[in-house]
PDB file of C-alpha atoms in Angstrom:
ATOM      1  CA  UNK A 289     130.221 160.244 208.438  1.00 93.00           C
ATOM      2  CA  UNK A 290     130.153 161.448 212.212  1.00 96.00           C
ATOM      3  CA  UNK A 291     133.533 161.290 213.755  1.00 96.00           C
ATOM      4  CA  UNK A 292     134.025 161.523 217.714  1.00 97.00           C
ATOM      5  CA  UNK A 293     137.588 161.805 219.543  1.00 98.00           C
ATOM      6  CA  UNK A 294     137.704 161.053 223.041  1.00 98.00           C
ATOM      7  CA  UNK A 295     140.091 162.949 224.386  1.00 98.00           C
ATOM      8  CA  UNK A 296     141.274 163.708 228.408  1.00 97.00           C
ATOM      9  CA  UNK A 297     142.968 166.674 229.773  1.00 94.00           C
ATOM     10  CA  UNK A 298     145.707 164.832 231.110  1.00 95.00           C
ATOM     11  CA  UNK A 299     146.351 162.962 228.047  1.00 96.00           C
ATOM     12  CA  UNK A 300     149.253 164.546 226.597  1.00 96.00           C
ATOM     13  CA  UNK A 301     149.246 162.558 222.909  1.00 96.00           C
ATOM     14  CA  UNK A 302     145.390 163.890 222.719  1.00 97.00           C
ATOM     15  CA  UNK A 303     146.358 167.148 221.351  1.00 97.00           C
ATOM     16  CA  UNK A 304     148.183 165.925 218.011  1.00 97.00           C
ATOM     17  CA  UNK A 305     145.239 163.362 217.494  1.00 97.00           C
ATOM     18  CA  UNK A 306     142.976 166.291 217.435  1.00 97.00           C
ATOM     19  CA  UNK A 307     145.183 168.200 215.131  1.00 97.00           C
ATOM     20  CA  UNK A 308     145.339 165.239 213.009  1.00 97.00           C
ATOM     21  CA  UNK A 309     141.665 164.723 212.546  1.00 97.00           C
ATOM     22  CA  UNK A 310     141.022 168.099 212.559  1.00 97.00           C
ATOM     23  CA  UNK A 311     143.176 168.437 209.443  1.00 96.00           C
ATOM     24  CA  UNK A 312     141.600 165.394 207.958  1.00 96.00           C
ATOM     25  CA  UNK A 313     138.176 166.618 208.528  1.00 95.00           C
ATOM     26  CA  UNK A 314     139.741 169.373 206.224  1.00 95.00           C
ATOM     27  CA  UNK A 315     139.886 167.153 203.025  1.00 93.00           C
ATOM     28  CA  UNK A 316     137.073 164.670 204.012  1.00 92.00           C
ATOM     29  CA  UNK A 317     133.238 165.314 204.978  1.00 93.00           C
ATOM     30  CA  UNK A 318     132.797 164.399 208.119  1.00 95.00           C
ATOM     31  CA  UNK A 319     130.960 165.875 211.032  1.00 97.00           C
ATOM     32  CA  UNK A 320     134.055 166.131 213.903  1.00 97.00           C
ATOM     33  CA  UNK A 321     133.293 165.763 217.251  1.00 97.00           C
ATOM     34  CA  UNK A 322     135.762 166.241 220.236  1.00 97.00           C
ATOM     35  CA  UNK A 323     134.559 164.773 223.292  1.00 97.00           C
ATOM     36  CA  UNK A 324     136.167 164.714 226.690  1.00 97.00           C
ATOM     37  CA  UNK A 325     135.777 161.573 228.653  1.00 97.00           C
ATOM     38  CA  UNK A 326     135.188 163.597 231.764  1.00 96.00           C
ATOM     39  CA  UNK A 327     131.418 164.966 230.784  1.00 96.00           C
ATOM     40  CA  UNK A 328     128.570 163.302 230.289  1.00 96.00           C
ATOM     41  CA  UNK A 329     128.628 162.620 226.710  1.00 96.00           C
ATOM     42  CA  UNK A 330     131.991 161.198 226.560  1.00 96.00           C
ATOM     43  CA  UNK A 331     131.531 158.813 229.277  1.00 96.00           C
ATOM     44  CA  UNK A 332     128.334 157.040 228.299  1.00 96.00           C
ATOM     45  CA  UNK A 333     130.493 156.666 224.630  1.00 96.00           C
ATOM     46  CA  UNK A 334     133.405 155.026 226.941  1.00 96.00           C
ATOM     47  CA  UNK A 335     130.769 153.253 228.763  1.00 96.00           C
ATOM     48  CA  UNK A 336     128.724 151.627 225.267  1.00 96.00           C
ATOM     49  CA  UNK A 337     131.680 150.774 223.769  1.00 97.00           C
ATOM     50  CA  UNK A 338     133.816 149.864 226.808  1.00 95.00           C
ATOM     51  CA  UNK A 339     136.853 152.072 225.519  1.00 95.00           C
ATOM     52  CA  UNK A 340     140.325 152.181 228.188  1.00 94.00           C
ATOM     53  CA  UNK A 341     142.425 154.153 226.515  1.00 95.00           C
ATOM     54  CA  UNK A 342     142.652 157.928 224.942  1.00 97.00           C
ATOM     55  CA  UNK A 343     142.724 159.056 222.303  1.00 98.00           C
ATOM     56  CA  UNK A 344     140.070 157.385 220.863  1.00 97.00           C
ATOM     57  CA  UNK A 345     138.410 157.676 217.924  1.00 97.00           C
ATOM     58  CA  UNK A 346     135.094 156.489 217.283  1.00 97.00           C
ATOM     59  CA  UNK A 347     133.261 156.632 213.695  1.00 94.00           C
ATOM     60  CA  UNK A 348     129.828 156.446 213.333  1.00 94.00           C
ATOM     61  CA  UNK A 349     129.509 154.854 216.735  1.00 95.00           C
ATOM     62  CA  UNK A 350     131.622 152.083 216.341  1.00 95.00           C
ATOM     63  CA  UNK A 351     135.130 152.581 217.860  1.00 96.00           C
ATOM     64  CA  UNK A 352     137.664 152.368 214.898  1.00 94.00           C
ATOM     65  CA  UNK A 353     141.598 153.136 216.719  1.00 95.00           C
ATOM     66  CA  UNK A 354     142.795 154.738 219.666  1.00 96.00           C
ATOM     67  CA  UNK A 355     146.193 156.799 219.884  1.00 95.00           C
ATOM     68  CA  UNK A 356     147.298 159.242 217.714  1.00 95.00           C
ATOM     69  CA  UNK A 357     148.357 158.511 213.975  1.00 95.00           C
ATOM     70  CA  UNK A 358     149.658 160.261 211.327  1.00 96.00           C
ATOM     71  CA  UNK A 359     147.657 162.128 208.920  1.00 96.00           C
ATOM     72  CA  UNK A 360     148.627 159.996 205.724  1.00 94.00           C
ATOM     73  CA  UNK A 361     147.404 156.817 208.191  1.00 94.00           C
ATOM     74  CA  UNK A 362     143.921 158.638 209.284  1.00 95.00           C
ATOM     75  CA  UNK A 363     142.999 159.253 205.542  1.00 94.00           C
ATOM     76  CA  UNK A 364     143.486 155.747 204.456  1.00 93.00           C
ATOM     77  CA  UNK A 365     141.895 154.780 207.744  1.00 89.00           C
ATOM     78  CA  UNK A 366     138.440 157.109 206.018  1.00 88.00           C
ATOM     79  CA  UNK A 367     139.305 155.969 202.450  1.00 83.00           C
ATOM     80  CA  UNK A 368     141.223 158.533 201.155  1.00 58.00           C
ATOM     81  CA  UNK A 369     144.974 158.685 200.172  1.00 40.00           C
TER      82      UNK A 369
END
């Protein structure tokens, strides 16, 4: 499972979501990604999937939430609980 965050420098709720799924990524395989929507990468993955907000998390290139949730809410989210 390939997990992307988009993520901005002047988001200031980006941080935790990264913590979050970094932790997750911790108790689930996953290949983590963190992507800022300011270089190239992250803005054609805004662009595709016409994403407006940050954080958001895309999972195997299909965006699946934005914002930042708790870590009991992300593992559910990936199957786990």
């Amino acid at each position: 499972m390939k997990v992307q965050i988009l993520v901005s420098k002047w988001c200031p709720v980006c941080p935790q979501a990264e913590k979050v799924w970094k932790e997750a990524s911790e108790k689930v395989p996953m290949e983590l990604q963190v992507l800022d929507v300011a270089d190239r990468e992250g803005r054609e993955i805004v662009s595709n999937l016409r994403i407006k907000t940050v954080p958001a998390i895309v999972v195997d290139g299909a965006l699946k939430t934005v914002g930042a949730q708790p870590l009991g809410e992300v593992l559910k989210m990936l199957g786990n609980q």
